[in-house]
Coordinates of C-alpha atoms in Angstrom, one line a residue:
Chain A
X1 CA 0.0 0.0 0.0
X2 CA 1.3 3.4 -0.9
X3 CA 1.0 6.4 1.4
X4 CA 1.7 9.7 -0.4
X5 CA 2.0 12.0 2.6
X6 CA 2.9 15.3 1.0
X7 CA 0.3 16.0 -1.5
X8 CA -2.4 18.7 -1.3
X9 CA -4.9 16.2 0.0
X10 CA -2.6 15.0 2.8
X11 CA -0.9 18.3 3.7
X12 CA -2.6 18.6 7.1
X13 CA -2.2 14.9 8.1
X14 CA 1.1 15.3 10.0
X15 CA -0.8 17.6 12.4
X16 CA -4.2 15.9 12.3
X17 CA -2.9 12.4 13.2
X18 CA -1.2 13.3 16.5
X19 CA -4.0 15.6 17.5
X20 CA -6.6 12.9 16.7
X21 CA -4.6 10.4 18.8
X22 CA -4.2 12.8 21.7
X23 CA -8.0 13.6 21.7
X24 CA -8.9 9.9 21.6
X25 CA -6.4 9.1 24.4
X26 CA -7.7 12.0 26.5
X27 CA -11.3 10.8 26.1
X28 CA -10.3 7.3 27.1
X29 CA -8.4 8.5 30.1
X30 CA -10.8 11.1 31.4
X31 CA -14.2 9.5 30.7
X32 CA -13.0 5.9 30.8
X33 CA -14.6 5.3 27.4
X34 CA -15.1 7.0 24.0
X35 CA -11.6 6.9 22.6
X36 CA -12.4 4.5 19.9
X37 CA -15.6 6.3 19.0
X38 CA -13.7 9.5 18.4
X39 CA -10.9 7.7 16.5
X40 CA -13.0 5.8 14.0
X41 CA -14.5 8.8 12.0
X42 CA -11.1 10.5 12.0
X43 CA -9.3 7.4 10.8
X44 CA -11.9 6.9 8.1
X45 CA -11.1 10.4 6.8
X46 CA -7.3 9.8 7.0
X47 CA -7.7 6.4 5.2
X48 CA -9.7 7.9 2.3
X49 CA -7.0 10.6 1.9
X50 CA -3.9 8.5 2.0
X51 CA -5.2 5.3 0.5
X52 CA -5.4 4.5 -3.2
X53 CA -8.0 1.7 -2.5
X54 CA -11.7 2.0 -2.9
X55 CA -13.6 3.7 -0.1
X56 CA -15.3 0.6 1.2
X57 CA -11.9 -1.1 1.8
X58 CA -10.4 2.0 3.4
X59 CA -13.5 2.4 5.7
X60 CA -13.1 -1.2 6.9
X61 CA -9.4 -0.6 7.4
X62 CA -10.2 2.4 9.6
X63 CA -12.3 0.2 11.9
X64 CA -9.5 -2.4 12.1
X65 CA -6.9 0.3 12.7
X66 CA -9.0 1.9 15.5
X67 CA -9.3 -1.5 17.1
X68 CA -5.5 -2.0 17.1
X69 CA -4.9 1.6 18.4
X70 CA -7.3 0.9 21.3
X71 CA -5.4 -2.2 22.5
X72 CA -2.4 -0.4 24.1
X73 CA -4.6 2.5 25.1
X74 CA -7.1 0.2 27.0
X75 CA -4.2 -1.6 28.6
X76 CA -2.7 1.7 29.7
X77 CA -6.0 3.1 30.9
X78 CA -6.7 -0.2 32.9
X79 CA -3.2 0.0 34.5
X80 CA -3.6 3.7 35.4
X81 CA -7.1 3.3 36.7
X82 CA -6.2 0.4 38.9
X83 CA -3.1 2.0 40.3
X84 CA -5.0 5.2 41.1
X85 CA -7.7 3.2 42.8
X86 CA -10.4 4.3 40.3
X87 CA -11.1 0.7 39.3
X88 CA -11.2 -2.6 41.0
X89 CA -12.1 -6.2 40.3
X90 CA -13.8 -6.8 43.7
X91 CA -17.0 -8.6 43.3
X92 CA -16.1 -10.1 40.0
X93 CA -15.1 -13.7 40.6
X94 CA -14.2 -16.6 38.3
X95 CA -17.8 -17.4 37.7
X96 CA -18.0 -14.0 35.9
X97 CA -14.7 -13.7 34.1
X98 CA -14.3 -17.3 32.9
X99 CA -17.4 -17.1 30.6
X100 CA -16.3 -13.7 29.5
X101 CA -12.9 -14.9 28.4
X102 CA -14.4 -18.0 26.8
X103 CA -16.8 -15.8 24.8
X104 CA -14.2 -13.1 24.0
X105 CA -11.7 -15.3 22.2
X106 CA -14.0 -16.8 19.5
X107 CA -16.2 -13.7 19.4
X108 CA -13.1 -11.5 18.6
X109 CA -12.0 -13.8 15.8
X110 CA -15.5 -14.2 14.3
X111 CA -16.1 -10.4 14.5
X112 CA -12.9 -9.8 12.6
X113 CA -14.0 -12.3 9.9
X114 CA -17.4 -10.7 9.8
X115 CA -15.9 -7.3 9.0
X116 CA -14.7 -8.9 5.7
X117 CA -18.1 -10.3 4.8
X118 CA -20.7 -7.6 5.7
X119 CA -21.4 -4.5 3.7
X120 CA -19.6 -1.3 4.7
X121 CA -23.0 0.5 5.1
X122 CA -24.1 -2.1 7.6
X123 CA -20.9 -1.6 9.6
X124 CA -21.5 2.1 9.5
X125 CA -25.1 1.7 10.7
X126 CA -24.1 -0.6 13.5
X127 CA -21.5 1.9 14.5
X128 CA -24.0 4.8 14.5
X129 CA -26.4 2.8 16.6
X130 CA -23.7 2.1 19.2
X131 CA -22.6 5.7 19.0
X132 CA -26.2 6.8 19.9
X133 CA -26.4 4.2 22.6
X134 CA -23.1 5.2 24.2
X135 CA -24.1 8.8 24.1
X136 CA -27.4 8.1 25.7
X137 CA -25.7 6.1 28.5
X138 CA -23.3 9.0 29.2
X139 CA -25.9 11.8 28.9
X140 CA -28.4 10.1 31.1
X141 CA -26.5 8.2 33.8
X142 CA -29.0 6.3 36.1
Chain B
X1 CA -26.2 -18.2 34.0
X2 CA -22.9 -19.4 32.7
X3 CA -24.4 -20.0 29.2
X4 CA -26.0 -16.5 29.2
X5 CA -22.8 -14.8 30.2
X6 CA -20.9 -16.8 27.5
X7 CA -23.5 -15.8 24.9
X8 CA -23.5 -12.1 25.8
X9 CA -19.7 -12.0 25.9
X10 CA -19.5 -13.7 22.5
X11 CA -22.0 -11.3 20.9
X12 CA -20.2 -8.2 22.4
X13 CA -16.8 -9.7 21.3
X14 CA -18.1 -10.0 17.8
X15 CA -18.8 -6.2 17.7
X16 CA -15.5 -5.5 19.3
X17 CA -13.7 -7.7 16.8
X18 CA -15.2 -5.8 14.0
X19 CA -13.7 -2.6 15.4
X20 CA -17.1 -1.1 16.2
X21 CA -16.7 -1.6 20.0
X22 CA -19.2 -2.9 22.5
X23 CA -20.6 0.5 23.5
X24 CA -20.5 -0.5 27.1
X25 CA -23.1 -3.2 26.5
X26 CA -21.2 -5.6 28.7
X27 CA -21.1 -3.1 31.6
X28 CA -24.9 -2.9 31.5
X29 CA -25.2 -6.7 31.5
X30 CA -22.8 -6.9 34.5
X31 CA -24.5 -4.2 36.5
X32 CA -28.2 -4.8 35.8
X33 CA -28.3 -8.6 35.4
X34 CA -25.3 -9.9 37.4
X35 CA -25.4 -7.2 40.1
X36 CA -21.6 -6.5 39.9
X37 CA -20.4 -3.1 41.3
X38 CA -19.9 -0.5 38.6
X39 CA -16.2 -0.2 39.1
X40 CA -15.6 -3.9 38.8
X41 CA -17.9 -4.0 35.7
X42 CA -15.9 -1.3 34.0
X43 CA -12.6 -3.1 34.9
X44 CA -13.9 -6.4 33.6
X45 CA -15.2 -4.6 30.4
X46 CA -11.7 -3.2 29.7
X47 CA -10.0 -6.5 30.3
X48 CA -12.6 -8.2 28.1
X49 CA -12.0 -5.7 25.3
X50 CA -8.2 -6.3 25.4
X51 CA -8.6 -10.1 25.0
X52 CA -11.2 -9.9 22.2
X53 CA -9.3 -7.1 20.4
X54 CA -6.0 -9.1 20.5
X55 CA -7.8 -12.1 19.0
X56 CA -9.3 -9.9 16.2
X57 CA -5.9 -8.3 15.7
X58 CA -4.4 -11.6 14.5
X59 CA -6.9 -11.7 11.7
X60 CA -6.7 -8.0 10.7
X61 CA -3.0 -8.3 10.6
X62 CA -3.2 -11.3 8.3
X63 CA -5.5 -9.4 6.0
X64 CA -3.1 -6.4 6.0
X65 CA -5.8 -4.1 7.2
X66 CA -3.5 -2.1 9.5
X67 CA -1.2 0.4 7.9
X68 CA 1.9 1.0 9.9
X69 CA 2.7 4.5 8.6
X70 CA 0.8 6.5 11.2
X71 CA -0.2 3.8 13.8
X72 CA 2.7 4.5 16.1
X73 CA 2.2 8.3 16.0
X74 CA -1.4 7.8 17.0
X75 CA -0.6 5.3 19.8
X76 CA 2.1 7.5 21.3
X77 CA 0.1 10.7 21.1
X78 CA -2.9 8.9 22.5
X79 CA -0.8 7.5 25.4
X80 CA 0.0 11.1 26.4
X81 CA -3.7 11.9 26.2
X82 CA -4.5 8.9 28.5
X83 CA -1.9 10.0 31.1
X84 CA -3.4 13.5 31.2
X85 CA -7.0 12.3 31.1
X86 CA -6.4 9.8 33.9
X87 CA -4.7 12.4 36.1
X88 CA -7.4 14.9 35.6
X89 CA -10.1 12.3 36.3
X90 CA -8.4 11.4 39.6
X91 CA -8.3 15.1 40.6
X92 CA -11.7 16.2 39.5
X93 CA -15.2 14.8 39.1
X94 CA -15.8 14.2 35.4
X95 CA -19.5 13.5 35.7
X96 CA -20.7 16.8 34.1
X97 CA -18.1 16.6 31.4
X98 CA -19.1 13.1 30.8
X99 CA -22.7 14.2 30.3
X100 CA -21.7 16.8 27.8
X101 CA -19.6 14.3 25.9
X102 CA -22.6 12.0 25.8
X103 CA -24.7 14.8 24.2
X104 CA -21.9 15.3 21.7
X105 CA -22.0 11.6 20.8
X106 CA -25.8 11.8 20.4
X107 CA -25.4 14.7 18.1
X108 CA -22.7 12.9 16.0
X109 CA -24.9 9.8 15.9
X110 CA -28.0 11.7 14.8
X111 CA -26.0 13.5 12.1
X112 CA -24.7 10.1 10.9
X113 CA -28.1 8.6 10.9
X114 CA -29.7 11.6 9.1
X115 CA -27.0 11.5 6.4
X116 CA -27.5 7.7 5.9
X117 CA -31.3 8.1 5.6
X118 CA -31.0 11.0 3.2
X119 CA -28.6 9.0 1.1
X120 CA -30.9 6.0 1.1
X121 CA -33.9 8.2 0.0
X122 CA -31.8 9.8 -2.7
X123 CA -30.7 6.3 -4.0
X124 CA -34.3 5.0 -4.0
X125 CA -35.6 8.1 -5.9
X126 CA -32.9 7.8 -8.5
X127 CA -33.9 4.1 -8.9
X128 CA -37.6 4.8 -9.2
X129 CA -37.6 7.9 -11.5
X130 CA -36.3 7.0 -15.0
X131 CA -33.6 9.3 -16.4
X132 CA -34.9 11.9 -18.9
X133 CA -33.1 12.1 -22.1

């Protein structure tokens, strides 16, 4: 894949990329969630600018890239939250986390395969619905 | 209950593996159905995401969906953001800011949905009305 960084279409990218990363990280650290949600639309724009592929492939690549970016960030957030005492695992015994891990491994793999198979518009719609759902949960905490 | 937990975890992991994220669905399941304290539910959700995302990463990497050119820039700048955000969250109460952020997400979601519906209507119209020569 070719990445022509210094063309009129991509001139602002060296500024946009670190700013986008910082905002996503800040949201994740401050709110405990929302980093990936911010990152996906920005990465989609970046991908369509630097990629020579068709838009559907670059859109899917944006979802995959956001996922990969979120792994170290979630790990860092988890570590910082636990060390600062903002998060704990008290009350969550093996009867909870064993089925979670057993579901997470095949689910993650099948989800990644699904991204190849379903239409980009369906992925976008699912993302929008989850965006609204996350927003509702944050705006109306019960 | 084991089977239900497994099924919910699997369904949310599918969404996470696609890169869409679970939207905190698992946290709601833990709190409302399993009566787990919110802090523990959020911790479990983060740990769960890391496991499912690592599994999905193996596939995305094989399919060469992840360009390396800017990935590290994003990760390092985001790490700085996480440090600042965590420290600010520990010193202040982010409840009000979180609510505002929620409204921002609702606004973005509504804009996305409106755009998609308008696009759909436009496509249908162009299919129904024959082109005039």
